[in-house]
Amino acid sequence: MEKQQKMSLTAKVLLGMALGIAVGLVINMASLNAPGSFINDYIVNGLFLVVGKMFVNALKMLVVPLVFFSLICGVCGIGDIKMLGRVGGKAFALYMMTTAIAIATAIAIAATLGIGKGMNQTSDATFTGKEAPPLTQVFIDIIPQNPIHAMANGDMLPIIFFSILVGISLLLVGHKAKSFVEGAEIANEVMMKMVNIVMAVAPYAVFALIAKAVADLGIDLLASLAGYVLVLVGSLMVHLFITLMLVLKFFSGLSPLTFLKKIRNVQVFAFSTASSNATIPVTMKTVTDRFGVNNSVASFTVPFGATINMDGTAIMQGVATVFIANVYNVDLGIAGYLTVILMSVLASIGTAGVPGVGLIMLSMVFAQVGLPIEGIGLVLGVDRLMDMIRTAVNVSGDAVVSTVVAKSERKIDVSVFNDPDAGSIGPEDSLHIDSTVGAEMAEAIGATHDKK
Ligand code: ASP
């Protein structure tokens, strides 16, 4: 009975996803979502839209305080600044390495298959590129002028920087700061409980998000871009199931099968929100509770990865570059493709993991190698779905690197990783309020009043 309850959340989320796809497809295929129709106005763009957006907001609401408090606890938990530097260095190197391998593989697959050759370069859609920040500015902005501003904007790198600095300074202050650190520990626990509360409604929200995305999908577009879509999805799967799993096995010796089973929840969240950033709370929870990674590593590697690590996005850029170069009959040559690899890896550092950012990075890459930016219009129609799939790959990469780094630092509890049920708490278990707690809290508050 208890086990059944424990498994229920993952199962329910997967069920929500499957039902979302089914309902979305029915609405789409039967053209029930014609503009002005009841289904379009009140269900797809009413109920589904509202429920989905409220849920994404709820996840985003958790990100900044969760990262702030868990990083403070993480830094104080390590207590060793050298190790912090090592974790940062290893994570950065692995994130860059996997992203470079991802895009190189994608270019190789797409170029070998010659996608886009002989296609007509006409497209109704137009695309005007937005600017991605220059790399110099990215480095400058790591240090926030105003941490509150960075938090209000959700700018992850400056938030990480500030939180680590607070943690280090607390260690420097020493004994006097003990109650502050204990407070941060409690705040971190509170945030994790909030993650549980939000996750309890996830099955319904995932249903709404996916039903809307599938209902809105241009299925005819998907068919006309079948070559691009198939090569892209194929390359994403090669990276997820082969490259990342080889990296996991080779660097940590842990079981890829166990990893893949336990990461499913995170992938579904990433798929339905199309945002690595909004998925941070779920990634963090899974990496710590289900994989056994110590918070001192995960609190840093997860938000860091959500920002700088985008394997799936890099794969999209590789495939799109080959596709559009072929459609426009441009021969980029080896030097051109090497530039694409370098640009994508660098661009991933400065861009946040939010929906659609991959296209902004792509326009930056195109400008660099001289491909027509309006060519991006060709793949625009299918980008939302591709964004969902590549985001699932992005977050899987974050979890692989977090696990590998933790293993190398002996900051992982391997028995938790290997236990199939570890951390798979159902909402029923985690949202239970103890009957004595209310009275105790009231007493505590009364006592404070009395003191006054
Ligand atoms: N949506 C992706 C992410 O959040 C980024 C992208 O590829 O557009 O990771």
CSV table of C-alpha atoms and ligand atoms in Angstrom, one decimal:
chain,number,residue,atom,x,y,z
A,1,MET,CA,0.0,0.0,0.0
A,2,GLU,CA,2.7,2.4,1.0
A,3,LYS,CA,4.8,1.6,-2.0
A,4,GLN,CA,1.8,2.2,-4.3
A,5,GLN,CA,1.5,5.7,-2.8
A,6,LYS,CA,5.1,6.4,-3.2
A,7,MET,CA,5.1,5.6,-6.9
A,8,SER,CA,2.0,7.5,-7.5
A,9,LEU,CA,3.4,10.9,-8.4
A,10,THR,CA,5.7,9.8,-11.2
A,11,ALA,CA,3.0,7.5,-12.6
A,12,LYS,CA,0.4,10.3,-12.4
A,13,VAL,CA,2.7,12.8,-14.1
A,14,LEU,CA,3.4,10.4,-16.9
A,15,LEU,CA,-0.4,9.7,-17.2
A,16,GLY,CA,-1.0,13.5,-17.3
A,17,MET,CA,1.5,13.7,-20.1
A,18,ALA,CA,0.0,10.8,-22.1
A,19,LEU,CA,-3.6,12.2,-21.7
A,20,GLY,CA,-2.3,15.6,-22.7
A,21,ILE,CA,-0.9,14.3,-25.9
A,22,ALA,CA,-4.1,12.3,-26.6
A,23,VAL,CA,-6.5,15.2,-25.9
A,24,GLY,CA,-4.2,17.7,-27.8
A,25,LEU,CA,-4.1,15.4,-30.8
A,26,VAL,CA,-7.9,15.0,-30.9
A,27,ILE,CA,-8.4,18.7,-30.7
A,28,ASN,CA,-5.8,19.3,-33.4
A,29,MET,CA,-6.8,16.6,-35.8
A,30,ALA,CA,-10.5,17.3,-35.5
A,31,SER,CA,-9.8,21.0,-36.0
A,32,LEU,CA,-11.7,21.8,-32.8
A,33,ASN,CA,-9.4,24.7,-32.1
A,34,ALA,CA,-10.5,26.9,-34.9
A,35,PRO,CA,-10.2,30.6,-33.9
A,36,GLY,CA,-13.5,31.8,-32.2
A,37,SER,CA,-14.6,28.2,-31.4
A,38,PHE,CA,-15.6,27.3,-27.8
A,39,ILE,CA,-12.8,24.8,-27.5
A,40,ASN,CA,-10.2,27.3,-28.7
A,41,ASP,CA,-11.4,30.2,-26.7
A,42,TYR,CA,-12.4,28.6,-23.4
A,43,ILE,CA,-10.5,25.3,-23.2
A,44,VAL,CA,-7.2,25.6,-25.1
A,45,ASN,CA,-6.6,29.3,-24.6
A,46,GLY,CA,-8.7,29.5,-21.5
A,47,LEU,CA,-8.5,26.6,-19.1
A,48,PHE,CA,-5.3,24.9,-20.4
A,49,LEU,CA,-3.5,28.2,-20.8
A,50,VAL,CA,-4.3,29.5,-17.4
A,51,VAL,CA,-3.6,26.2,-15.5
A,52,GLY,CA,-0.4,25.7,-17.4
A,53,LYS,CA,0.9,29.3,-16.9
A,54,MET,CA,-0.1,29.3,-13.2
A,55,PHE,CA,1.9,26.1,-12.8
A,56,VAL,CA,5.0,27.5,-14.6
A,57,ASN,CA,4.7,30.6,-12.5
A,58,ALA,CA,4.6,28.5,-9.3
A,59,LEU,CA,7.8,26.7,-10.4
A,60,LYS,CA,9.5,30.0,-11.2
A,61,MET,CA,8.4,31.4,-7.9
A,62,LEU,CA,10.5,28.8,-6.2
A,63,VAL,CA,13.7,29.1,-8.2
A,64,VAL,CA,15.4,32.2,-6.7
A,65,PRO,CA,14.8,31.6,-3.0
A,66,LEU,CA,15.6,27.9,-3.4
A,67,VAL,CA,18.9,28.6,-5.2
A,68,PHE,CA,19.8,31.3,-2.7
A,69,PHE,CA,19.2,29.3,0.5
A,70,SER,CA,20.4,25.9,-0.8
A,71,LEU,CA,23.7,27.5,-2.1
A,72,ILE,CA,24.3,29.2,1.3
A,73,CYS,CA,23.7,25.8,2.9
A,74,GLY,CA,25.8,24.1,0.3
A,75,VAL,CA,28.8,26.4,0.8
A,76,CYS,CA,28.5,26.2,4.6
A,77,GLY,CA,28.1,22.5,4.3
A,78,ILE,CA,31.3,22.0,2.4
A,79,GLY,CA,33.2,24.5,4.6
A,80,ASP,CA,36.1,24.1,2.3
A,81,ILE,CA,36.6,26.8,-0.3
A,82,LYS,CA,39.1,24.8,-2.3
A,83,MET,CA,36.6,22.1,-2.9
A,84,LEU,CA,34.1,24.7,-4.1
A,85,GLY,CA,36.6,25.8,-6.7
A,86,ARG,CA,37.2,22.2,-7.8
A,87,VAL,CA,33.5,21.5,-8.1
A,88,GLY,CA,33.1,24.7,-10.1
A,89,GLY,CA,36.0,23.8,-12.4
A,90,LYS,CA,34.9,20.3,-13.0
A,91,ALA,CA,31.3,21.2,-13.6
A,92,PHE,CA,32.3,24.0,-16.1
A,93,ALA,CA,34.7,21.7,-18.0
A,94,LEU,CA,32.1,18.9,-18.2
A,95,TYR,CA,29.3,21.2,-19.3
A,96,MET,CA,31.4,22.7,-22.0
A,97,MET,CA,32.7,19.3,-23.1
A,98,THR,CA,29.3,17.7,-23.4
A,99,THR,CA,27.9,20.7,-25.2
A,100,ALA,CA,30.7,20.6,-27.8
A,101,ILE,CA,30.3,16.9,-28.3
A,102,ALA,CA,26.6,17.4,-28.7
A,103,ILE,CA,26.8,19.9,-31.5
A,104,ALA,CA,29.7,18.1,-33.2
A,105,THR,CA,27.6,14.9,-33.3
A,106,ALA,CA,24.6,16.8,-34.5
A,107,ILE,CA,26.5,18.4,-37.4
A,108,ALA,CA,28.1,15.1,-38.3
A,109,ILE,CA,24.7,13.3,-38.4
A,110,ALA,CA,22.9,16.1,-40.3
A,111,ALA,CA,25.7,16.6,-42.8
A,112,THR,CA,26.1,12.9,-43.5
A,113,LEU,CA,22.3,12.6,-44.2
A,114,GLY,CA,22.4,15.8,-46.3
A,115,ILE,CA,19.2,17.2,-44.8
A,116,GLY,CA,17.6,20.2,-46.6
A,117,LYS,CA,19.4,19.5,-49.9
A,118,GLY,CA,17.3,20.3,-52.9
A,119,MET,CA,14.6,22.0,-50.8
A,120,ASN,CA,13.0,25.2,-51.9
A,121,GLN,CA,14.0,28.1,-49.8
A,122,THR,CA,10.6,29.7,-49.6
A,123,SER,CA,9.0,30.4,-46.3
A,124,ASP,CA,6.1,32.6,-45.3
A,125,ALA,CA,7.5,32.9,-41.8
A,126,THR,CA,10.0,35.6,-41.2
A,127,PHE,CA,12.5,35.8,-38.4
A,128,THR,CA,14.3,38.8,-37.2
A,129,GLY,CA,17.1,37.9,-34.9
A,130,LYS,CA,17.3,39.3,-31.4
A,131,GLU,CA,20.6,40.1,-29.8
A,132,ALA,CA,22.3,37.7,-27.4
A,133,PRO,CA,24.6,39.5,-25.0
A,134,PRO,CA,28.2,39.6,-26.0
A,135,LEU,CA,30.5,37.4,-24.0
A,136,THR,CA,32.4,40.2,-22.3
A,137,GLN,CA,29.1,41.5,-20.9
A,138,VAL,CA,28.2,38.0,-19.7
A,139,PHE,CA,31.4,37.9,-17.6
A,140,ILE,CA,30.9,41.5,-16.3
A,141,ASP,CA,27.3,40.7,-15.3
A,142,ILE,CA,28.3,37.6,-13.2
A,143,ILE,CA,28.9,40.2,-10.5
A,144,PRO,CA,25.6,41.9,-9.7
A,145,GLN,CA,25.5,45.6,-9.2
A,146,ASN,CA,22.5,45.0,-7.1
A,147,PRO,CA,21.7,41.5,-5.8
A,148,ILE,CA,18.0,42.3,-5.3
A,149,HIS,CA,17.8,43.4,-8.9
A,150,ALA,CA,19.4,40.2,-10.0
A,151,MET,CA,17.0,38.2,-7.9
A,152,ALA,CA,14.0,40.2,-9.2
A,153,ASN,CA,15.1,39.5,-12.7
A,154,GLY,CA,16.0,35.8,-12.0
A,155,ASP,CA,19.5,36.3,-13.4
A,156,MET,CA,21.0,33.0,-12.4
A,157,LEU,CA,24.8,33.6,-12.7
A,158,PRO,CA,24.8,36.8,-10.5
A,159,ILE,CA,22.5,35.1,-8.0
A,160,ILE,CA,24.8,32.1,-7.8
A,161,PHE,CA,27.8,34.4,-7.3
A,162,PHE,CA,26.1,36.4,-4.6
A,163,SER,CA,24.8,33.4,-2.7
A,164,ILE,CA,28.3,31.7,-2.8
A,165,LEU,CA,29.8,34.9,-1.5
A,166,VAL,CA,27.3,35.1,1.4
A,167,GLY,CA,28.1,31.5,2.2
A,168,ILE,CA,31.8,32.1,2.3
A,169,SER,CA,31.4,35.2,4.4
A,170,LEU,CA,29.3,33.3,6.9
A,171,LEU,CA,32.1,30.8,7.2
A,172,LEU,CA,34.5,33.7,7.8
A,173,VAL,CA,32.3,35.2,10.4
A,174,GLY,CA,32.3,31.9,12.2
A,175,HIS,CA,30.5,31.0,15.4
A,176,LYS,CA,28.5,34.2,15.6
A,177,ALA,CA,26.8,33.3,12.2
A,178,LYS,CA,25.7,29.9,13.4
A,179,SER,CA,22.0,30.9,13.9
A,180,PHE,CA,21.9,32.5,10.5
A,181,VAL,CA,23.2,29.3,8.9
A,182,GLU,CA,20.6,27.3,10.9
A,183,GLY,CA,18.0,29.8,9.6
A,184,ALA,CA,19.1,29.2,6.0
A,185,GLU,CA,18.9,25.5,6.6
A,186,ILE,CA,15.3,25.8,7.7
A,187,ALA,CA,14.5,28.2,4.9
A,188,ASN,CA,15.9,25.6,2.5
A,189,GLU,CA,13.8,22.9,4.0
A,190,VAL,CA,10.7,25.2,3.7
A,191,MET,CA,11.5,25.8,0.0
A,192,MET,CA,11.8,22.1,-0.6
A,193,LYS,CA,8.4,21.6,1.0
A,194,MET,CA,7.0,24.2,-1.4
A,195,VAL,CA,8.5,22.1,-4.2
A,196,ASN,CA,6.4,19.2,-2.9
A,197,ILE,CA,3.3,21.2,-2.8
A,198,VAL,CA,3.8,22.4,-6.3
A,199,MET,CA,4.6,19.0,-7.5
A,200,ALA,CA,1.4,17.6,-6.0
A,201,VAL,CA,-0.6,19.5,-8.7
A,202,ALA,CA,1.9,18.6,-11.5
A,203,PRO,CA,-0.1,15.8,-13.1
A,204,TYR,CA,-3.0,18.2,-13.9
A,205,ALA,CA,-0.7,21.0,-14.9
A,206,VAL,CA,1.4,18.8,-17.1
A,207,PHE,CA,-1.8,17.6,-18.8
A,208,ALA,CA,-2.9,21.2,-19.5
A,209,LEU,CA,0.5,22.3,-20.7
A,210,ILE,CA,1.0,19.4,-23.1
A,211,ALA,CA,-2.6,19.4,-24.3
A,212,LYS,CA,-2.3,23.0,-25.3
A,213,ALA,CA,1.1,22.6,-26.9
A,214,VAL,CA,-0.1,19.6,-29.0
A,215,ALA,CA,-3.4,21.3,-29.9
A,216,ASP,CA,-1.5,24.3,-31.1
A,217,LEU,CA,1.0,22.3,-33.1
A,218,GLY,CA,1.1,22.7,-36.8
A,219,ILE,CA,1.0,19.1,-37.7
A,220,ASP,CA,1.1,19.8,-41.5
A,221,LEU,CA,4.3,21.9,-40.8
A,222,LEU,CA,5.7,19.0,-38.9
A,223,ALA,CA,5.2,16.8,-42.0
A,224,SER,CA,6.7,19.2,-44.4
A,225,LEU,CA,9.8,19.6,-42.2
A,226,ALA,CA,9.9,15.8,-41.5
A,227,GLY,CA,13.6,15.6,-42.5
A,228,TYR,CA,14.7,18.3,-40.1
A,229,VAL,CA,12.5,17.1,-37.3
A,230,LEU,CA,13.6,13.4,-37.6
A,231,VAL,CA,17.3,14.2,-37.8
A,232,LEU,CA,17.0,16.6,-34.9
A,233,VAL,CA,15.0,14.3,-32.6
A,234,GLY,CA,17.3,11.4,-33.6
A,235,SER,CA,20.4,13.4,-32.7
A,236,LEU,CA,18.9,14.4,-29.4
A,237,MET,CA,18.2,10.8,-28.6
A,238,VAL,CA,21.7,9.7,-29.6
A,239,HIS,CA,23.0,12.3,-27.2
A,240,LEU,CA,20.7,11.4,-24.4
A,241,PHE,CA,20.9,7.7,-24.6
A,242,ILE,CA,24.5,7.2,-25.8
A,243,THR,CA,26.8,10.2,-25.2
A,244,LEU,CA,25.4,11.2,-21.8
A,245,MET,CA,25.1,7.7,-20.6
A,246,LEU,CA,28.7,6.9,-21.7
A,247,VAL,CA,29.8,10.0,-19.8
A,248,LEU,CA,27.9,8.9,-16.7
A,249,LYS,CA,29.3,5.3,-16.9
A,250,PHE,CA,32.8,6.3,-17.8
A,251,PHE,CA,33.3,9.1,-15.2
A,252,SER,CA,31.2,7.7,-12.3
A,253,GLY,CA,30.7,4.0,-12.9
A,254,LEU,CA,27.0,4.4,-11.9
A,255,SER,CA,24.2,2.6,-13.8
A,256,PRO,CA,22.8,4.5,-16.8
A,257,LEU,CA,19.6,2.4,-16.5
A,258,THR,CA,18.9,3.5,-12.9
A,259,PHE,CA,19.7,7.1,-14.0
A,260,LEU,CA,17.3,7.0,-16.9
A,261,LYS,CA,14.5,5.5,-14.8
A,262,LYS,CA,14.8,8.2,-12.1
A,263,ILE,CA,15.3,11.2,-14.4
A,264,ARG,CA,12.0,10.7,-16.1
A,265,ASN,CA,10.1,13.1,-13.8
A,266,VAL,CA,12.5,15.8,-14.5
A,267,GLN,CA,12.4,15.2,-18.2
A,268,VAL,CA,8.6,15.5,-18.2
A,269,PHE,CA,8.7,18.8,-16.3
A,270,ALA,CA,11.3,20.1,-18.7
A,271,PHE,CA,9.3,18.9,-21.7
A,272,SER,CA,6.1,20.5,-20.5
A,273,THR,CA,7.6,23.8,-19.4
A,274,ALA,CA,10.3,24.1,-22.1
A,275,SER,CA,12.4,25.8,-19.5
A,276,SER,CA,15.5,24.4,-17.7
A,277,ASN,CA,15.3,27.4,-15.3
A,278,ALA,CA,11.7,26.6,-14.3
A,279,THR,CA,12.7,23.0,-13.9
A,280,ILE,CA,15.5,23.8,-11.4
A,281,PRO,CA,13.4,23.0,-8.3
A,282,VAL,CA,12.5,19.5,-9.7
A,283,THR,CA,16.0,18.8,-10.9
A,284,MET,CA,17.5,19.8,-7.6
A,285,LYS,CA,15.1,17.6,-5.7
A,286,THR,CA,15.6,14.6,-7.9
A,287,VAL,CA,19.4,15.0,-7.9
A,288,THR,CA,19.6,15.2,-4.1
A,289,ASP,CA,16.8,13.0,-3.0
A,290,ARG,CA,16.7,10.3,-5.7
A,291,PHE,CA,20.4,10.2,-6.8
A,292,GLY,CA,21.9,10.9,-3.4
A,293,VAL,CA,24.0,13.8,-4.5
A,294,ASN,CA,25.0,16.0,-1.6
A,295,ASN,CA,23.4,19.4,-1.5
A,296,SER,CA,26.9,21.0,-1.3
A,297,VAL,CA,27.4,19.9,-4.9
A,298,ALA,CA,23.8,19.9,-6.3
A,299,SER,CA,23.0,23.4,-5.0
A,300,PHE,CA,25.7,24.7,-7.3
A,301,THR,CA,25.8,22.4,-10.3
A,302,VAL,CA,22.1,22.4,-10.9
A,303,PRO,CA,21.4,26.1,-11.3
A,304,PHE,CA,24.8,26.6,-12.9
A,305,GLY,CA,23.9,23.9,-15.5
A,306,ALA,CA,20.4,25.2,-16.1
A,307,THR,CA,22.1,28.4,-17.2
A,308,ILE,CA,25.3,27.4,-19.0
A,309,ASN,CA,24.6,23.8,-20.1
A,310,MET,CA,22.5,23.4,-23.2
A,311,ASP,CA,23.3,20.2,-25.0
A,312,GLY,CA,19.9,19.8,-26.6
A,313,THR,CA,19.9,23.5,-27.7
A,314,ALA,CA,23.4,23.1,-29.2
A,315,ILE,CA,22.2,20.0,-31.1
A,316,MET,CA,19.3,22.0,-32.5
A,317,GLN,CA,21.7,24.7,-33.6
A,318,GLY,CA,24.0,22.1,-35.3
A,319,VAL,CA,21.1,20.5,-37.2
A,320,ALA,CA,19.5,23.8,-38.1
A,321,THR,CA,22.7,25.2,-39.4
A,322,VAL,CA,23.3,22.2,-41.7
A,323,PHE,CA,19.7,22.3,-42.8
A,324,ILE,CA,19.5,25.9,-43.7
A,325,ALA,CA,23.0,26.0,-45.3
A,326,ASN,CA,21.8,23.2,-47.6
A,327,VAL,CA,18.5,24.9,-48.3
A,328,TYR,CA,20.3,28.1,-49.3
A,329,ASN,CA,23.1,26.2,-51.0
A,330,VAL,CA,25.8,27.7,-48.8
A,331,ASP,CA,28.9,25.6,-48.3
A,332,LEU,CA,30.2,26.4,-44.8
A,333,GLY,CA,33.3,24.2,-45.0
A,334,ILE,CA,35.1,22.8,-42.1
A,335,ALA,CA,36.2,26.2,-40.8
A,336,GLY,CA,32.5,27.4,-40.9
A,337,TYR,CA,31.4,24.4,-38.9
A,338,LEU,CA,34.1,24.8,-36.4
A,339,THR,CA,33.0,28.4,-35.9
A,340,VAL,CA,29.4,27.1,-35.4
A,341,ILE,CA,30.6,24.7,-32.7
A,342,LEU,CA,32.6,27.4,-30.9
A,343,MET,CA,29.9,30.0,-31.2
A,344,SER,CA,27.2,27.7,-29.8
A,345,VAL,CA,29.3,26.6,-26.9
A,346,LEU,CA,30.1,30.3,-26.0
A,347,ALA,CA,26.5,31.4,-26.6
A,348,SER,CA,25.2,28.8,-24.2
A,349,ILE,CA,27.2,30.4,-21.4
A,350,GLY,CA,25.4,33.7,-21.6
A,351,THR,CA,21.9,32.7,-22.3
A,352,ALA,CA,19.4,31.5,-19.7
A,353,GLY,CA,17.5,28.3,-19.9
A,354,VAL,CA,14.1,29.8,-20.8
A,355,PRO,CA,11.7,28.9,-23.7
A,356,GLY,CA,12.8,29.8,-27.2
A,357,VAL,CA,16.2,31.1,-26.3
A,358,GLY,CA,17.8,28.6,-28.6
A,359,LEU,CA,16.5,30.6,-31.6
A,360,ILE,CA,18.2,33.8,-30.3
A,361,MET,CA,21.5,31.8,-30.0
A,362,LEU,CA,21.0,30.5,-33.5
A,363,SER,CA,20.7,33.9,-35.0
A,364,MET,CA,23.9,34.8,-33.3
A,365,VAL,CA,25.6,31.8,-34.8
A,366,PHE,CA,24.1,32.6,-38.3
A,367,ALA,CA,25.4,36.1,-38.2
A,368,GLN,CA,28.8,34.9,-37.4
A,369,VAL,CA,29.1,32.4,-40.3
A,370,GLY,CA,27.1,34.5,-42.8
A,371,LEU,CA,24.0,32.4,-43.1
A,372,PRO,CA,20.7,34.3,-43.8
A,373,ILE,CA,19.0,35.0,-40.5
A,374,GLU,CA,15.6,34.9,-42.2
A,375,GLY,CA,16.4,31.2,-42.9
A,376,ILE,CA,15.4,30.6,-39.3
A,377,GLY,CA,11.9,31.4,-40.3
A,378,LEU,CA,11.9,28.0,-42.0
A,379,VAL,CA,12.1,26.0,-38.7
A,380,LEU,CA,10.2,28.5,-36.6
A,381,GLY,CA,6.8,26.6,-36.9
A,382,VAL,CA,8.1,23.5,-35.3
A,383,ASP,CA,10.3,25.1,-32.8
A,384,ARG,CA,8.0,25.0,-29.8
A,385,LEU,CA,7.8,21.2,-29.9
A,386,MET,CA,11.6,20.9,-30.6
A,387,ASP,CA,12.2,23.3,-27.7
A,388,MET,CA,10.2,21.0,-25.4
A,389,ILE,CA,12.3,17.9,-26.5
A,390,ARG,CA,15.7,19.7,-26.4
A,391,THR,CA,14.9,21.1,-22.9
A,392,ALA,CA,14.4,17.6,-21.6
A,393,VAL,CA,17.9,16.7,-23.0
A,394,ASN,CA,19.4,19.9,-21.4
A,395,VAL,CA,18.2,19.1,-17.9
A,396,SER,CA,19.3,15.4,-18.3
A,397,GLY,CA,22.8,16.8,-19.0
A,398,ASP,CA,22.7,19.0,-15.9
A,399,ALA,CA,21.8,15.9,-13.8
A,400,VAL,CA,24.5,13.7,-15.4
A,401,VAL,CA,27.2,16.3,-14.7
A,402,SER,CA,26.0,16.9,-11.2
A,403,THR,CA,26.1,13.2,-10.5
A,404,VAL,CA,29.6,12.7,-12.1
A,405,VAL,CA,31.1,15.7,-10.2
A,406,ALA,CA,29.5,14.5,-6.9
A,407,LYS,CA,30.9,11.0,-7.4
A,408,SER,CA,34.4,12.3,-8.1
A,409,GLU,CA,34.2,14.4,-4.9
A,410,ARG,CA,32.7,11.5,-2.9
A,411,LYS,CA,29.7,13.6,-2.3
A,412,ILE,CA,27.1,11.1,-3.4
A,413,ASP,CA,25.4,8.4,-1.4
A,414,VAL,CA,25.6,5.5,-3.9
A,415,SER,CA,23.1,3.4,-1.9
A,416,VAL,CA,20.5,6.1,-2.5
A,417,PHE,CA,21.4,6.2,-6.2
A,418,ASN,CA,21.0,2.5,-6.5
A,419,ASP,CA,17.8,2.3,-4.4
A,420,PRO,CA,14.9,2.4,-7.0
A,421,ASP,CA,12.5,3.9,-4.4
A,422,ALA,CA,14.7,6.4,-2.8
A,423,GLY,CA,13.2,9.8,-2.7
A,424,SER,CA,10.1,8.9,-4.7
A,425,ILE,CA,7.8,10.5,-2.2
A,426,GLY,CA,4.2,10.7,-3.1
A,427,PRO,CA,2.5,14.0,-2.3
A,428,GLU,CA,0.3,12.2,0.3
A,429,ASP,CA,3.4,11.4,2.4
A,430,SER,CA,5.2,14.7,2.1
A,431,LEU,CA,2.2,17.1,2.6
A,432,HIS,CA,1.0,15.6,5.8
A,433,ILE,CA,0.8,18.1,8.7
A,434,ASP,CA,1.4,16.6,12.1
A,435,SER,CA,-1.6,17.2,14.4
A,436,THR,CA,0.6,18.3,17.3
A,437,VAL,CA,2.4,20.9,15.1
A,438,GLY,CA,-0.4,23.5,15.1
A,439,ALA,CA,-0.5,23.6,18.9
A,440,GLU,CA,3.3,23.7,19.2
A,441,MET,CA,3.5,26.6,16.7
A,442,ALA,CA,0.7,28.5,18.5
A,443,GLU,CA,2.6,28.0,21.8
A,444,ALA,CA,5.9,29.2,20.3
A,445,ILE,CA,4.2,32.3,18.9
A,446,GLY,CA,2.5,32.9,22.3
A,447,ALA,CA,5.8,32.6,24.0
A,448,THR,CA,7.3,35.2,21.7
A,449,HIS,CA,4.5,37.6,22.4
A,450,ASP,CA,4.8,37.0,26.1
A,451,LYS,CA,8.5,38.0,25.9
A,452,LYS,CA,7.5,41.3,24.4
B,1,ASP,N1,14.2,26.1,-23.7
B,1,ASP,C1,15.6,25.7,-23.5
B,1,ASP,C2,15.9,25.6,-22.1
B,1,ASP,O1,15.3,26.2,-21.2
B,1,ASP,C3,16.5,26.6,-24.2
B,1,ASP,C4,16.3,26.6,-25.7
B,1,ASP,O2,16.7,25.7,-26.3
B,1,ASP,O3,15.6,27.4,-26.2
B,1,ASP,O4,16.9,24.9,-21.7
